[in-house]
Short mmCIF file of C-alpha atoms in Angstrom, two decimals:
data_model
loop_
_atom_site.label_atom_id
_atom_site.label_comp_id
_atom_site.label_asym_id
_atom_site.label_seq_id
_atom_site.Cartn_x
_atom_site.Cartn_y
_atom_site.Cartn_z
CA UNK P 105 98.36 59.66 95.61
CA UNK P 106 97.27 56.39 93.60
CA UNK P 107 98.43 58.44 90.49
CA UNK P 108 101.93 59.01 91.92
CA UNK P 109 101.78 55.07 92.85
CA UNK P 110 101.55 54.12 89.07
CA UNK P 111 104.17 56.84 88.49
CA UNK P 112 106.48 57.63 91.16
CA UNK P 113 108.83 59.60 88.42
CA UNK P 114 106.28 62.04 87.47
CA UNK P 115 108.31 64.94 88.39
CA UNK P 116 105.06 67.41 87.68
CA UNK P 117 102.74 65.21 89.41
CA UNK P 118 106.03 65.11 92.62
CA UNK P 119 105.50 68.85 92.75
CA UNK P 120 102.04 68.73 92.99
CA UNK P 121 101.90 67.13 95.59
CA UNK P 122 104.62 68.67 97.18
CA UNK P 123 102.61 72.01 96.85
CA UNK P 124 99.65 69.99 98.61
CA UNK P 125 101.84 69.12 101.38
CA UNK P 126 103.04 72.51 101.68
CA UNK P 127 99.45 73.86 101.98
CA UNK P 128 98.65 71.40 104.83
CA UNK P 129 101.49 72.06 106.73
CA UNK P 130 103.06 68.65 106.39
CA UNK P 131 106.24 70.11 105.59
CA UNK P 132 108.46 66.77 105.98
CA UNK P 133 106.54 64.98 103.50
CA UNK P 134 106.63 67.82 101.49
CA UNK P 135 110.14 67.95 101.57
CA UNK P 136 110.68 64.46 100.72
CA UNK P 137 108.29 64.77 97.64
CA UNK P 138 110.03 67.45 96.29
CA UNK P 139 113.32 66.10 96.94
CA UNK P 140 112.95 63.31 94.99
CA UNK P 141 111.62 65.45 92.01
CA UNK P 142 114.61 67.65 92.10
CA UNK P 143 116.55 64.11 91.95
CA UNK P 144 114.56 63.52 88.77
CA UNK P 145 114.91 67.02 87.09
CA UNK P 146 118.01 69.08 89.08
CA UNK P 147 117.85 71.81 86.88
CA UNK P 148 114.33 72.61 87.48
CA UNK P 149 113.75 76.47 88.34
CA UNK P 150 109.97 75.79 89.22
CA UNK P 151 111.12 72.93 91.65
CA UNK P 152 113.73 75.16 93.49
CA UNK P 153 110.85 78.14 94.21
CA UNK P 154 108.96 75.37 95.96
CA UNK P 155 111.98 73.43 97.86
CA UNK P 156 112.81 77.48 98.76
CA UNK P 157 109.38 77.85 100.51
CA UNK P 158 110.10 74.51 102.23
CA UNK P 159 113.46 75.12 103.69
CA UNK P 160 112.04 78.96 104.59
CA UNK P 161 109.34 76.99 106.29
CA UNK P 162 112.15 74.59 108.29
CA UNK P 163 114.37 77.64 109.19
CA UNK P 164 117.25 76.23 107.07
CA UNK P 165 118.31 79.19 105.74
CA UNK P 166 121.49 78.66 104.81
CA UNK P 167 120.79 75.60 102.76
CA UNK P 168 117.77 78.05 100.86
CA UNK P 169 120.64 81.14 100.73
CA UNK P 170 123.16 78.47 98.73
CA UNK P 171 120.47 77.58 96.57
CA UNK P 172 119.21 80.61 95.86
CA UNK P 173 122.79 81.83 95.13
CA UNK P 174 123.41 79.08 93.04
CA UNK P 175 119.72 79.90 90.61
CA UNK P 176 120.94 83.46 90.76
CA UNK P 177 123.84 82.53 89.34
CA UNK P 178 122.63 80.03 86.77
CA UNK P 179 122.93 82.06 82.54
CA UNK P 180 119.75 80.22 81.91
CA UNK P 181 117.61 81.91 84.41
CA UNK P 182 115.95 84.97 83.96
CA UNK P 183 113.04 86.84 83.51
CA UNK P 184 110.43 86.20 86.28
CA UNK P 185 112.38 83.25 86.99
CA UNK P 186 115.50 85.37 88.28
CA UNK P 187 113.36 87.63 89.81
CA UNK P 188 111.24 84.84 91.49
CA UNK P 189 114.82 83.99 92.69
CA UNK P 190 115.73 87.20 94.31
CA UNK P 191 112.50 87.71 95.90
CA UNK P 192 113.43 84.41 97.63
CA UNK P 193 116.64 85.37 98.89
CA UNK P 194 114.97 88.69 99.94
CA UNK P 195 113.27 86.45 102.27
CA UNK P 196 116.15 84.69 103.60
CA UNK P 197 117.86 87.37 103.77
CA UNK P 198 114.72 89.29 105.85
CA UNK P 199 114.89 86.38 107.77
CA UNK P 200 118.68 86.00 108.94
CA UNK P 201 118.00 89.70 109.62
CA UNK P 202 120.19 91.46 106.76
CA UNK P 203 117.70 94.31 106.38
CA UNK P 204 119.71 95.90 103.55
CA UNK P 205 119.99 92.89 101.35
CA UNK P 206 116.55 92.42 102.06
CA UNK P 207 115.38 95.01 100.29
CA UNK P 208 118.26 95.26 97.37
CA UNK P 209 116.96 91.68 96.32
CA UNK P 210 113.22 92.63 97.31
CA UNK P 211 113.74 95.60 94.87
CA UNK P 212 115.30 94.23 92.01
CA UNK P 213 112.25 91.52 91.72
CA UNK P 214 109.89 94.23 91.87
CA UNK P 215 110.14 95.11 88.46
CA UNK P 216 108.88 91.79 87.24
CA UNK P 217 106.86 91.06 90.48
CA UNK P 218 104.89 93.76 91.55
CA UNK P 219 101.94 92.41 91.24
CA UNK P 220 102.52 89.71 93.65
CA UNK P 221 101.23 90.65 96.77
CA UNK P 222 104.11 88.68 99.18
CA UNK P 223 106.64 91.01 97.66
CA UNK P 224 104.58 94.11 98.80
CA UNK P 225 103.75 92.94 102.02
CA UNK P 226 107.57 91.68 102.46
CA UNK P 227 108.53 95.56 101.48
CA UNK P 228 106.25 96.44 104.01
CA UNK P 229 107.79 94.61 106.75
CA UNK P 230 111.44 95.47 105.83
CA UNK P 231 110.48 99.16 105.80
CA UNK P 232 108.59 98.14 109.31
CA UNK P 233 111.58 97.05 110.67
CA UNK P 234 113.98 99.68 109.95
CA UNK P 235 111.85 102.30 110.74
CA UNK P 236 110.61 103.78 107.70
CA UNK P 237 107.05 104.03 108.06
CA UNK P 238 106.27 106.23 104.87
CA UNK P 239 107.31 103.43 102.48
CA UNK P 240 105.90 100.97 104.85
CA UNK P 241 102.88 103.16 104.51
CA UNK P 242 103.01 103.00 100.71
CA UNK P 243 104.03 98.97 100.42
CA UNK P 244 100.74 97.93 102.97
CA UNK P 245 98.52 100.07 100.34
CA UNK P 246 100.18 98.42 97.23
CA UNK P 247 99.57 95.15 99.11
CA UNK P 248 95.90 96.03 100.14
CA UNK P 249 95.33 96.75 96.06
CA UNK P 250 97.28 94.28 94.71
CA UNK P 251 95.39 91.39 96.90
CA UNK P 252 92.08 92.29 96.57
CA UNK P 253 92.17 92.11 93.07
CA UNK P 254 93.47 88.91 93.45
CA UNK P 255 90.29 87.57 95.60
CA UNK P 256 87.83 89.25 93.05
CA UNK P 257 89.62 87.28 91.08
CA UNK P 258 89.60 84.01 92.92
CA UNK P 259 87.62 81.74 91.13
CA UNK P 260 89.78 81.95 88.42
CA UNK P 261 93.25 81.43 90.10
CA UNK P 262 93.16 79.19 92.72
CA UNK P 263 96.75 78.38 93.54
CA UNK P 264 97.83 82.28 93.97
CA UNK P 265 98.54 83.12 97.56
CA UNK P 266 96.02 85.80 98.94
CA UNK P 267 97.02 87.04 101.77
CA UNK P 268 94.43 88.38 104.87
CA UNK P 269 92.95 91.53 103.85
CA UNK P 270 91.78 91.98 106.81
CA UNK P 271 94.94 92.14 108.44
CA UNK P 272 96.34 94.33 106.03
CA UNK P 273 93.80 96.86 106.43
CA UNK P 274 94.41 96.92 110.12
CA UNK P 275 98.39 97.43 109.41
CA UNK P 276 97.68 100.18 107.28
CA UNK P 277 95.24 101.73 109.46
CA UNK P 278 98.01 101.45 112.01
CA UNK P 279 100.65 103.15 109.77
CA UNK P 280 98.15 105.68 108.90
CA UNK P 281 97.68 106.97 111.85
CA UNK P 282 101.11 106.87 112.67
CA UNK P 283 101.91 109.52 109.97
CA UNK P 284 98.77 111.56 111.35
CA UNK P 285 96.86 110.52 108.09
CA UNK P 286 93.71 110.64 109.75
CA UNK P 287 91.77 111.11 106.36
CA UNK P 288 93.77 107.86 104.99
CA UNK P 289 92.92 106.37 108.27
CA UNK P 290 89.29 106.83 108.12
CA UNK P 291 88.85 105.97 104.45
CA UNK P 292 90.67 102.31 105.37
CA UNK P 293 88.17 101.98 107.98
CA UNK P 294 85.40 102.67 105.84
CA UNK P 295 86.70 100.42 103.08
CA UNK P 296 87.08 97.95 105.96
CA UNK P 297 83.90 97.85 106.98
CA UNK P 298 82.40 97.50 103.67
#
């Protein structure tokens, strides 16, 4: 905070704290914070992904579905960017229900993204939702591999989002034993309990 005091433009040092915010569930000071570094730097990819999580957070997801339009749309994005993007409006679009845009945005950023282990567990829950437990099956287990080797690896990478393995393990356990995979089923439970 004193840092931001003696620079209250530092559009890096805006997000950071934004991202702080974010973390601590203060999501109206958050919101201001990053607003005024998107007032600073409007064409900012890196500030829309967090302003996205923000208005996700607030419900607004209109306001995130325009702006994730308008990135979308943007010639200068692309790469992991654009795909960062879609997976985005894959969540707005989970979120206002729209199961089949869902999962045409979730699957176009899993190209670039499929290491992230939101976009797995967000494939998960789409596949949940409409019923198809096979690839929900197959999306929980990506997400289950995916995370833990981000939590071997956290030491080293502190800001990625790992999500509860625990939980995961019980969802899959679930889904297992849903499509009779009682060897899968015990295996999870083994790994579990490890």
């Amino acid at each position: 905070k004193d840092m931001l005091i003696q620079d209250p433009q530092d559009v890096y040092l805006l997000s950071l704290m934004s991202e702080l915010c974010l973390q601590q569930d203060k999501i109206d000071q958050a919101a201001s914070l990053i607003d005024t570094a998107i007032g600073l730097s409007p064409d900012s990819p890196d500030l829309f992904f967090i302003k996205a999580r923000i208005l996700l957070q607030q419900d607004k997801y209109d306001e995130a579905e325009v702006r994730a339009n308008n990135l979308m749309n943007n010639k200068l994005i692309t790469g992991v960017d654009l795909s960062l993007a879609m997976f985005y409006m894959a969540q707005i679009k989970y979120e206002k229900n729209d199961l089949n845009a869902a999962n045409s945005f979730a699957l176009k950023s899993y190209k670039k993204l499929h290491d992230k282990p939101e976009l797995n567990y967000l494939l998960y829950l789409i596949n949940t939702r409409v019923n198809d437990i096979g690839e929900a099956f197959k999306f929980i287990m990506l997400c289950i591999s995916v995370n833990k080797k981000l939590i071997e690896k956290k030491s080293k990478i502190e800001s990625e989002n790992i999500l509860d393995q625990t939980d995961l393990y019980l969802r899959a356990i679930n889904l297992s034993l849903k499509l009779d995979k009682q060897t899968d089923a015990e295996n999870l439970i083994a790994e579990l309990s490890n």
